[in-house]
PDB file of C-alpha atoms in Angstrom:
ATOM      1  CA  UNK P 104      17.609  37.504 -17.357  1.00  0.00           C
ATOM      2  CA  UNK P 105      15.204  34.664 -18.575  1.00  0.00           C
ATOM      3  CA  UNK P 106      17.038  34.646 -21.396  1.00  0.00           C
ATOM      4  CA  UNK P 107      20.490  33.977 -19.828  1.00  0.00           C
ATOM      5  CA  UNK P 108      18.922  31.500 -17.693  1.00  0.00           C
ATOM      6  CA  UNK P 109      17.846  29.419 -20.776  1.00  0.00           C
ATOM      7  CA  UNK P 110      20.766  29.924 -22.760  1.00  0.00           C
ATOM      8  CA  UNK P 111      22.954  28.233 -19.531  1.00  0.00           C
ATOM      9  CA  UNK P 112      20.407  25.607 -19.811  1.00  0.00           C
ATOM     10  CA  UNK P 113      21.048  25.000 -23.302  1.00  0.00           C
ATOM     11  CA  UNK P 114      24.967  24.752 -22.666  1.00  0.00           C
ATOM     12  CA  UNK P 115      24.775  22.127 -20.103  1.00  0.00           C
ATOM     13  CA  UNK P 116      26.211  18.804 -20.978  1.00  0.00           C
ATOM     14  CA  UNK P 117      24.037  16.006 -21.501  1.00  0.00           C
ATOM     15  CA  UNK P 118      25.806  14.216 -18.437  1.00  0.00           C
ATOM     16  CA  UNK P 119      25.519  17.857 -16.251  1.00  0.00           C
ATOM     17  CA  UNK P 120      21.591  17.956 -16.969  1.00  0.00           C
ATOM     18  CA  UNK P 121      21.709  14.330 -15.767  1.00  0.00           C
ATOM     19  CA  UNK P 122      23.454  14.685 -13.068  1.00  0.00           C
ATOM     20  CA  UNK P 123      21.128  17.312 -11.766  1.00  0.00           C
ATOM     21  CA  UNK P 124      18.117  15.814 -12.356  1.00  0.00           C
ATOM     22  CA  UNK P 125      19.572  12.696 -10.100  1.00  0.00           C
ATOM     23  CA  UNK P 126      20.438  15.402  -7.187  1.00  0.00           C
ATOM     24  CA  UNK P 127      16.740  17.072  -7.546  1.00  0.00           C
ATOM     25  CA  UNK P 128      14.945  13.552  -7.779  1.00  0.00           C
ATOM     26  CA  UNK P 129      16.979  11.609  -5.699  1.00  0.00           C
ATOM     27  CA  UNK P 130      14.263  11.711  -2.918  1.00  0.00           C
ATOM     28  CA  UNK P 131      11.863  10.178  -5.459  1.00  0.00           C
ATOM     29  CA  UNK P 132      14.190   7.741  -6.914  1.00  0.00           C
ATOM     30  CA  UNK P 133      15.316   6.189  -3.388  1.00  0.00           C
ATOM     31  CA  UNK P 134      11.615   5.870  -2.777  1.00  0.00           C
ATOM     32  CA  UNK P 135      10.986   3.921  -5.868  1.00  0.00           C
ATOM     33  CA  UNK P 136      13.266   1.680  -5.024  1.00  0.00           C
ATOM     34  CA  UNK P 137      12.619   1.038  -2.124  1.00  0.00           C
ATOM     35  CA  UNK P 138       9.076   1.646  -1.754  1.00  0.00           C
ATOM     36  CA  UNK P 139       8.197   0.101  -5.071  1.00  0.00           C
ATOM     37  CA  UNK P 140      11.423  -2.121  -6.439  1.00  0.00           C
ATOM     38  CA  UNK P 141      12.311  -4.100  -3.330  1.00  0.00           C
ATOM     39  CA  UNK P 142       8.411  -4.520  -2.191  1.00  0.00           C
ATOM     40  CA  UNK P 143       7.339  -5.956  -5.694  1.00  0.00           C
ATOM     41  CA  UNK P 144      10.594  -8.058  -6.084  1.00  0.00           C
ATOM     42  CA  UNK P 145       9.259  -9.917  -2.500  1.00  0.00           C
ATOM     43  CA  UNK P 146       6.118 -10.615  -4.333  1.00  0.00           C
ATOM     44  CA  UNK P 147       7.215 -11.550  -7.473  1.00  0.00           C
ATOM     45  CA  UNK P 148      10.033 -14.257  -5.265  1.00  0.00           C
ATOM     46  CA  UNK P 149       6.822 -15.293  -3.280  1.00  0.00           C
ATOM     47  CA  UNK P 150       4.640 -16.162  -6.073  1.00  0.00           C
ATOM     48  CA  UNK P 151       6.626 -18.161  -7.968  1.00  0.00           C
ATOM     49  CA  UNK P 152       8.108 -20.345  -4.892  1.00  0.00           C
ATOM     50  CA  UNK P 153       3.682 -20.614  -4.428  1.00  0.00           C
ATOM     51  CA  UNK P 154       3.569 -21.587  -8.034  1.00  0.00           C
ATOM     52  CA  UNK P 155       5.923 -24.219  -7.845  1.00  0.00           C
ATOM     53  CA  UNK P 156       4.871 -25.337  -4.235  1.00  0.00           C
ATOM     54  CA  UNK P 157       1.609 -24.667  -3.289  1.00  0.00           C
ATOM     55  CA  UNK P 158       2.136 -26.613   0.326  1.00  0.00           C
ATOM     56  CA  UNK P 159       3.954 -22.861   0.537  1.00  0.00           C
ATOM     57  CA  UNK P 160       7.150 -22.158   1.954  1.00  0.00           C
ATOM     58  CA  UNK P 161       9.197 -24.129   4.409  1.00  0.00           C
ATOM     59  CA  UNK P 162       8.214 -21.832   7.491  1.00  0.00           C
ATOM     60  CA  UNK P 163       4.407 -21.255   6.367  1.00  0.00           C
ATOM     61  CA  UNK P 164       2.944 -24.309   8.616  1.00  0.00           C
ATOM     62  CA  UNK P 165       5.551 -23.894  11.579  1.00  0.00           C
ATOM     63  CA  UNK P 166       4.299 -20.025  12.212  1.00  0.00           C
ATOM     64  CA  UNK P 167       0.532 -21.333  11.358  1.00  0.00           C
ATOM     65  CA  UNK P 168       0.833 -24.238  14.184  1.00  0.00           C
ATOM     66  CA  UNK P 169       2.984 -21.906  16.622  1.00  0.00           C
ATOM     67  CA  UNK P 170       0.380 -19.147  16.491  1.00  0.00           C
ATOM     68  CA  UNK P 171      -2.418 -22.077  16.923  1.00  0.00           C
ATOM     69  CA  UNK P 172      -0.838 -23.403  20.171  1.00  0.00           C
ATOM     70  CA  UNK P 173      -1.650 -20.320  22.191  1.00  0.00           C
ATOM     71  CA  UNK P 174      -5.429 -20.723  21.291  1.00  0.00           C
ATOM     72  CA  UNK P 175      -8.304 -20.107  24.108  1.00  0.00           C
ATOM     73  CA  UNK P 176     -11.854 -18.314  24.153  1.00  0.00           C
ATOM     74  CA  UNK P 177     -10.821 -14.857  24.824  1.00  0.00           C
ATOM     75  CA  UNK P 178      -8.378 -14.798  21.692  1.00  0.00           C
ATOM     76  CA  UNK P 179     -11.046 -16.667  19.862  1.00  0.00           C
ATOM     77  CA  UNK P 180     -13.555 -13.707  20.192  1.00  0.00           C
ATOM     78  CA  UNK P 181     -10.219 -11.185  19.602  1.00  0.00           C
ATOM     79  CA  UNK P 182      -9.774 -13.102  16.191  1.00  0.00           C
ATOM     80  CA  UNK P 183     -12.893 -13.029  15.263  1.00  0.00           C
ATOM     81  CA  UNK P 184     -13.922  -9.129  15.710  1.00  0.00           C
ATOM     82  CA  UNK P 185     -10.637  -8.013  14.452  1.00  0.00           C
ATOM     83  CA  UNK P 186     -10.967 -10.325  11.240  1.00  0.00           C
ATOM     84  CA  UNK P 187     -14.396  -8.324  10.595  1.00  0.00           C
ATOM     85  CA  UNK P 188     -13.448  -5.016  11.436  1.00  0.00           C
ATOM     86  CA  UNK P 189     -10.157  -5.825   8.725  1.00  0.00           C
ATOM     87  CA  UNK P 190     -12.528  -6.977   5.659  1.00  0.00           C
ATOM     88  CA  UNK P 191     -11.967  -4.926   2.836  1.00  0.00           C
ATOM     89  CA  UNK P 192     -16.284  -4.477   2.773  1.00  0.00           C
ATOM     90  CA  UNK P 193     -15.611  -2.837   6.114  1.00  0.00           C
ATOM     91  CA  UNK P 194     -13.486  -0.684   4.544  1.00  0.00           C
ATOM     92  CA  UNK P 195     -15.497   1.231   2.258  1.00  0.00           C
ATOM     93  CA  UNK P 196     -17.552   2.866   4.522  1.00  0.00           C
ATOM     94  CA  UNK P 197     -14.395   4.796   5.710  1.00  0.00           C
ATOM     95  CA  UNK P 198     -12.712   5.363   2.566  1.00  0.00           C
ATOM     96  CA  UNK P 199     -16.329   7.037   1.275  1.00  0.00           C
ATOM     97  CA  UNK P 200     -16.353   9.018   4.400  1.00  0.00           C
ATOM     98  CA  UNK P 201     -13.061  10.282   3.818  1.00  0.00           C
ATOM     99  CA  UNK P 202     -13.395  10.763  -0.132  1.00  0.00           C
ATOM    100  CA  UNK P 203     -16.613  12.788   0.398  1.00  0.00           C
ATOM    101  CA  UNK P 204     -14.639  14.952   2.618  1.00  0.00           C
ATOM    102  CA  UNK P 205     -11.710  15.349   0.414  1.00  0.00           C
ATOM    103  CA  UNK P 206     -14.339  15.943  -2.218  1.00  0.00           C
ATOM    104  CA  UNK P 207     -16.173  19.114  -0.079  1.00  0.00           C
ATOM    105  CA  UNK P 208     -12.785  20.402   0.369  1.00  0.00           C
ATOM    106  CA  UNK P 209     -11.991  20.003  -3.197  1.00  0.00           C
ATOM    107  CA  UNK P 210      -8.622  18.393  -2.701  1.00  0.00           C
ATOM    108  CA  UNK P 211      -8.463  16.698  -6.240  1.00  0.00           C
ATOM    109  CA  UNK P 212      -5.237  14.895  -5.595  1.00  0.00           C
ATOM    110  CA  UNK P 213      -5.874  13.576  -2.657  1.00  0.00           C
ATOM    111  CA  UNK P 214      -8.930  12.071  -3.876  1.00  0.00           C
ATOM    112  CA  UNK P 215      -7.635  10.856  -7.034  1.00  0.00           C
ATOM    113  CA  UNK P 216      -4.794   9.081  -5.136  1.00  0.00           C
ATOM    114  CA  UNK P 217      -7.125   7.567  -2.508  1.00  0.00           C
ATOM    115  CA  UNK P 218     -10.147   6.085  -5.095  1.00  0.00           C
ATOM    116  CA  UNK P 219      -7.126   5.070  -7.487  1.00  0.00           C
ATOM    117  CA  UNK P 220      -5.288   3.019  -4.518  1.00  0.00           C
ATOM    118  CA  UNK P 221      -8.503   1.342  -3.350  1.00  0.00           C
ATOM    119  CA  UNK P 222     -10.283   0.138  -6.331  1.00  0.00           C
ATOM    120  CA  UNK P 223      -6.531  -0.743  -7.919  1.00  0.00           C
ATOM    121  CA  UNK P 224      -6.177  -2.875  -4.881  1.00  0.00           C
ATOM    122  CA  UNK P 225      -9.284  -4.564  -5.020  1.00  0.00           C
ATOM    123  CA  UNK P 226      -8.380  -5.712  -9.368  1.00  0.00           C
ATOM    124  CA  UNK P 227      -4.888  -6.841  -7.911  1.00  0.00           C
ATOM    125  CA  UNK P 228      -6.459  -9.003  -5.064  1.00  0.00           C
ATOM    126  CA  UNK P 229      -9.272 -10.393  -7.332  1.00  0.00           C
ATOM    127  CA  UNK P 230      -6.871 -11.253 -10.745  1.00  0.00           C
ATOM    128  CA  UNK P 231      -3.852 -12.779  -8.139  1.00  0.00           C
ATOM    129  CA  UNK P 232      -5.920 -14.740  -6.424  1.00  0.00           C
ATOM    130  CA  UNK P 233      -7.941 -15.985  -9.598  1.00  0.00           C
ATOM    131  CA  UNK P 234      -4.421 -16.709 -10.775  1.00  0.00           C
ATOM    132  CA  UNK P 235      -2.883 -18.497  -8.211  1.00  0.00           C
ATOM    133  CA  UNK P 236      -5.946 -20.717  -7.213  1.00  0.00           C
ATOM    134  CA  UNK P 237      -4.291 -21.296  -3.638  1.00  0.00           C
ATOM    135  CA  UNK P 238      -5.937 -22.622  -1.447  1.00  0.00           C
ATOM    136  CA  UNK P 239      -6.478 -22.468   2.333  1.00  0.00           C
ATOM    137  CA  UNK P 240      -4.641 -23.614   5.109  1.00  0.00           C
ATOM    138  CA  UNK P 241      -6.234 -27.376   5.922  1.00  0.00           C
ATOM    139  CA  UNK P 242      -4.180 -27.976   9.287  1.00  0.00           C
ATOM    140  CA  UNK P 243      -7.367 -27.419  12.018  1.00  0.00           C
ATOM    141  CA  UNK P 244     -10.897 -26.667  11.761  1.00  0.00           C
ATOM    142  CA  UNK P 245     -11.285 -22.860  11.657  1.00  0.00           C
ATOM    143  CA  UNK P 246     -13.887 -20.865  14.273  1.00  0.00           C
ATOM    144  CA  UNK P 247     -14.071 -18.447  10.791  1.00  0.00           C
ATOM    145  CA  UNK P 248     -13.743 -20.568   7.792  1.00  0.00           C
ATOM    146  CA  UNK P 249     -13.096 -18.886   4.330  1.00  0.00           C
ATOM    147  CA  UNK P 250     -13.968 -20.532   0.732  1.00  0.00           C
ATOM    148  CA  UNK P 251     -12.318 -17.982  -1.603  1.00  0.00           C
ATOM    149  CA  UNK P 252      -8.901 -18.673  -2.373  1.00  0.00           C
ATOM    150  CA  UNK P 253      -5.745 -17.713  -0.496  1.00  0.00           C
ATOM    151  CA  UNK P 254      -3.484 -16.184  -2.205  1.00  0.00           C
ATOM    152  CA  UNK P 255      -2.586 -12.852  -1.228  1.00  0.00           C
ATOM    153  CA  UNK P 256      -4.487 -12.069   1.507  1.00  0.00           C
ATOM    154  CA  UNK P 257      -7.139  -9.530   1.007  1.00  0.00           C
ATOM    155  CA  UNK P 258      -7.093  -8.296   4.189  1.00  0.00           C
ATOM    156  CA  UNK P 259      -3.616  -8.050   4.486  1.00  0.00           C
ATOM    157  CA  UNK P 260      -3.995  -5.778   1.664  1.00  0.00           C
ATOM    158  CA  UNK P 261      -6.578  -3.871   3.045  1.00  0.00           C
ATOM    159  CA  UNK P 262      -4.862  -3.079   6.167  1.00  0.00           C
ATOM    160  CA  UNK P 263      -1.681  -1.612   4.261  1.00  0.00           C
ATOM    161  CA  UNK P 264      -4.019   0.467   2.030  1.00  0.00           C
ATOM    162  CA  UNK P 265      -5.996   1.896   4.210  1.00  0.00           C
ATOM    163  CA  UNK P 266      -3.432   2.528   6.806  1.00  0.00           C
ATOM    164  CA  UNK P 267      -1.379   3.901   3.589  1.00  0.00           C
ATOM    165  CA  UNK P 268      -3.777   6.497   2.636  1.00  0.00           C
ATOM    166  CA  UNK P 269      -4.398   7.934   6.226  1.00  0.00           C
ATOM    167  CA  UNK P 270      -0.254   8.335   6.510  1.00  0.00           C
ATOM    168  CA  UNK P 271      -0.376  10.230   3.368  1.00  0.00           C
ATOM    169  CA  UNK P 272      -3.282  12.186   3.887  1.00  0.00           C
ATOM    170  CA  UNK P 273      -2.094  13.708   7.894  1.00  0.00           C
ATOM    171  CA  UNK P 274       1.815  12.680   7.651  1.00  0.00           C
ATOM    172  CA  UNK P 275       2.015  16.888   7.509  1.00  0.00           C
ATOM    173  CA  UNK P 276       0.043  17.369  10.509  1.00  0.00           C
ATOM    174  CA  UNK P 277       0.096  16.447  14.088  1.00  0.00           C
ATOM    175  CA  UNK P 278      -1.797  13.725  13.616  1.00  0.00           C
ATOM    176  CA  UNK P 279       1.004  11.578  11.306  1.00  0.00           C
ATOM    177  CA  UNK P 280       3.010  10.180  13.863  1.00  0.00           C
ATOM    178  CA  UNK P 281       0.067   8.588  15.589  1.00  0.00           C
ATOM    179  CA  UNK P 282      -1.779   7.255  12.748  1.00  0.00           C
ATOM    180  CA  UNK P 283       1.772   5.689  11.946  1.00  0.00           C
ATOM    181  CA  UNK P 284       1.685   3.922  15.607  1.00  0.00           C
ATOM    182  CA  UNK P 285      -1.534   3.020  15.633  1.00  0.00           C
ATOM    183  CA  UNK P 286      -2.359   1.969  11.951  1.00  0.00           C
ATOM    184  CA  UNK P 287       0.687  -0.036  12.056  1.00  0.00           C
ATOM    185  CA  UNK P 288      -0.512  -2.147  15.415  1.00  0.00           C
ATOM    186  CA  UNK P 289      -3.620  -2.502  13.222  1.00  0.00           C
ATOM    187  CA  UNK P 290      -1.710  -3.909  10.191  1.00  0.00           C
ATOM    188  CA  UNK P 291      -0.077  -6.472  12.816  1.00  0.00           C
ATOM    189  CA  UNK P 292      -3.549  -7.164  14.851  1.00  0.00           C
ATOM    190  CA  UNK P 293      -5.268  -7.939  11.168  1.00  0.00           C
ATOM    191  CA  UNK P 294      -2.161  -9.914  10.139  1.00  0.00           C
ATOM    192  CA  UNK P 295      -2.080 -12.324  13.626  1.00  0.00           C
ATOM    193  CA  UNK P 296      -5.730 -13.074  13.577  1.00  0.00           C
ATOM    194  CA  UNK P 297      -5.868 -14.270  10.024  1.00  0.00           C
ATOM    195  CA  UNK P 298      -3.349 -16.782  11.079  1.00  0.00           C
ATOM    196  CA  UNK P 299      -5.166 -17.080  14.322  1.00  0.00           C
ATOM    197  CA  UNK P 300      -7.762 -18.175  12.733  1.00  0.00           C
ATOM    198  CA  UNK P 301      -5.760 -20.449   9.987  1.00  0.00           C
ATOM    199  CA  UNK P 302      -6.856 -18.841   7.293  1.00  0.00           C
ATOM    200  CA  UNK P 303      -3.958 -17.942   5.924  1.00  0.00           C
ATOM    201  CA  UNK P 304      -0.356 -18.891   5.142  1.00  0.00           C
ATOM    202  CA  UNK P 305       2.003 -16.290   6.446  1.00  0.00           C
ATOM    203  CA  UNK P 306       3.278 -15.916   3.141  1.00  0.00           C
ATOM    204  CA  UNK P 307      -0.482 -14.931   2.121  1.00  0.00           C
ATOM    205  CA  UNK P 308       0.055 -12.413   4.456  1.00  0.00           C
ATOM    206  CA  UNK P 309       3.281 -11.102   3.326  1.00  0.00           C
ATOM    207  CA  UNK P 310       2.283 -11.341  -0.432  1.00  0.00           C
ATOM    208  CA  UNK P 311      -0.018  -8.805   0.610  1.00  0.00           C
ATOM    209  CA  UNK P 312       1.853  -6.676   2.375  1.00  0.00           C
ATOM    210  CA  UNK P 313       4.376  -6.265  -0.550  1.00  0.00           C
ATOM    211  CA  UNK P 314       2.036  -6.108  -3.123  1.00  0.00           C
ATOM    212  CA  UNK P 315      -0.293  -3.590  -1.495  1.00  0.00           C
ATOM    213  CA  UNK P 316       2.812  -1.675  -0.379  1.00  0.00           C
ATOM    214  CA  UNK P 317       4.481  -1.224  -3.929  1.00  0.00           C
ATOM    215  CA  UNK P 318       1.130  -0.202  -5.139  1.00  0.00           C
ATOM    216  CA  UNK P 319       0.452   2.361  -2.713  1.00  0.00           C
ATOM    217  CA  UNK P 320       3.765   3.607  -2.961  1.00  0.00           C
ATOM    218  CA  UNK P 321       3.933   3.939  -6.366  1.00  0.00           C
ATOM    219  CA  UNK P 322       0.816   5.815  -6.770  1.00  0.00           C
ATOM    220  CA  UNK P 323       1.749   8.217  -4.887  1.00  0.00           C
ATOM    221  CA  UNK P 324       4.773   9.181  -6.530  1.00  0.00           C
ATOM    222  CA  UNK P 325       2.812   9.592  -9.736  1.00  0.00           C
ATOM    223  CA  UNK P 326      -0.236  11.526  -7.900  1.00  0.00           C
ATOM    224  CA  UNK P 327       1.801  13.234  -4.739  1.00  0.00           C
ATOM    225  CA  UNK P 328      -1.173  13.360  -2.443  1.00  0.00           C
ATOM    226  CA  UNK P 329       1.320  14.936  -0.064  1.00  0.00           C
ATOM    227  CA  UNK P 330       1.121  18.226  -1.724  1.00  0.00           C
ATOM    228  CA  UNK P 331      -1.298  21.003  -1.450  1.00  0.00           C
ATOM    229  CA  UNK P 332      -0.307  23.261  -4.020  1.00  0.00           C
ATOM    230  CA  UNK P 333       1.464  22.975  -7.320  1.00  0.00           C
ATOM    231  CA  UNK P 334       2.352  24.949 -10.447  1.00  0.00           C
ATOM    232  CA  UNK P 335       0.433  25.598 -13.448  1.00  0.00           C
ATOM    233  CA  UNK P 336       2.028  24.134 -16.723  1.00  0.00           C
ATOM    234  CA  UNK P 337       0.310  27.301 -18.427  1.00  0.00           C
ATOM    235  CA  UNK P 338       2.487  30.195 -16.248  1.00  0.00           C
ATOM    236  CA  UNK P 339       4.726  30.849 -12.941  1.00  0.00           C
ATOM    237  CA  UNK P 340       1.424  31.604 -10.644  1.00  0.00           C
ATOM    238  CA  UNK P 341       1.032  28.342  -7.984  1.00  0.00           C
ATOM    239  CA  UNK P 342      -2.742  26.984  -8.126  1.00  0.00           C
ATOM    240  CA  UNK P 343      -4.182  25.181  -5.454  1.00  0.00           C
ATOM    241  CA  UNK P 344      -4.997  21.135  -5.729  1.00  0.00           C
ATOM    242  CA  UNK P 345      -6.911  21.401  -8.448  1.00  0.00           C
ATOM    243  CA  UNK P 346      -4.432  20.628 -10.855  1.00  0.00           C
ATOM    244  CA  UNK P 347      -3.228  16.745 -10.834  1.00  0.00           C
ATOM    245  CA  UNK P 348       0.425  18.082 -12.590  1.00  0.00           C
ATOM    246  CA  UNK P 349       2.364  19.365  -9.636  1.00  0.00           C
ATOM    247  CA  UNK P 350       6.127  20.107  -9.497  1.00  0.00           C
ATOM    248  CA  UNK P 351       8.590  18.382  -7.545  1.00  0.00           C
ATOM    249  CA  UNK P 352      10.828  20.304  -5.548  1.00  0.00           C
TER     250      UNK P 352
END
């Protein structure tokens, strides 16, 4: 039987094999462009409009002085929490939390795709920034002033990361849809308070979005931290997540 199996195989025309392997992947592929194209093509249109204009684009200081006008107190003290509960230091301590529990449970993938999305994150924001040498919005004196430069925003990226790797980690269980709702009020709340606080360009904000987005994204199409079992490259018998070389189906 295996050895009718392999000799169809063998017959199949080169455009018949291809064809296939579009139909099985076409899940994948969709997502990668998608997920990953369309996402990195915003960034890559972003930064070099920034590059050539670093006053930004023509809707950057219109959203910046409309968000400004509805300044008071209360939103003042909103800002301010919710722009230290979104920096990325603020972040570790749940990421560790999570990875030592991923690494108890011994869920290899999951751990490799969560340490490999954060600390790639963190060399994207540090080199683009370094990079672009964009400064911050100068319009009004900010209640939280910033000195690093602008360009993406960190905690823009943060947010999408963080929010990313929850999604992937419970989008199986009960607990996906909410983390969906709730992380992506948080991605908004962290967005509005950086330009709250005009520290930000919006299209800081949605450099780092895409970026942080395609990154994600793509990671997890290489790692799959969706999956919880996978086959062995050695033999037919499924092994659990210890093995980072799972099969798509």
């Amino acid at each position: 039987m295996e050895k009718v199996e392999q000799a169809n195989k063998e017959s199949q025309s080169p455009l018949s094999f291809l064809t296939n392997l579009l139909i099985a992947r076409w899940r994948s592929l969709l997502l990668l462009l998608i997920g990953v194209y369309l996402p990195l093509q915003v960034f890559e249109i972003l930064t070099v409009k920034i590059w050539e204009n670093q006053a930004g684009l023509p809707w950057d200081v219109p959203i910046l002085l409309a968000v400004h006008s509805t300044a008071n107190p209360q939103l003042d003290v909103l800002a301010v929490t919710l722009a230290t509960i979104g920096l990325p230091w603020t972040a570790i301590p749940i990421l560790g939390a999570i990875a030592l529990i991923l690494l108890l449970q011994k869920r290899w993938r999951s751990l490799a795709y969560l340490l490999t999305a954060s600390v790639g994150s963190i060399i994207i924001s540090y080199t683009a920034k370094e990079l672009m040498h964009r400064v911050r919005p100068q319009l009004w004196q900010s209640i939280a002033p910033e000195s690093s430069f602008a360009f993406p925003s960190a905690h823009a990226m943060t947010s999408i990361i963080l929010v990313a790797i929850l999604l992937f980690l419970t989008w199986a269980s009960s607990w996906g849809w909410l983390v969906l709702i709730f992380g992506s009020l948080y991605i908004i709340a962290i967005a509005w308070c950086r330009l709250y606080l005009g520290v930000h360009f919006p299209s800081d904000i949605l450099a780092g979005w895409m970026v942080a987005l395609g990154w994600t994204i793509g990671v997890s199409l290489i790692i799959k931290p969706d999956k919880t079992t996978a086959k062995s490259v050695d033999s037919d018998r499924p092994k659990d997540e210890t093995t980072l070389l799972p099969e798509e189906i």
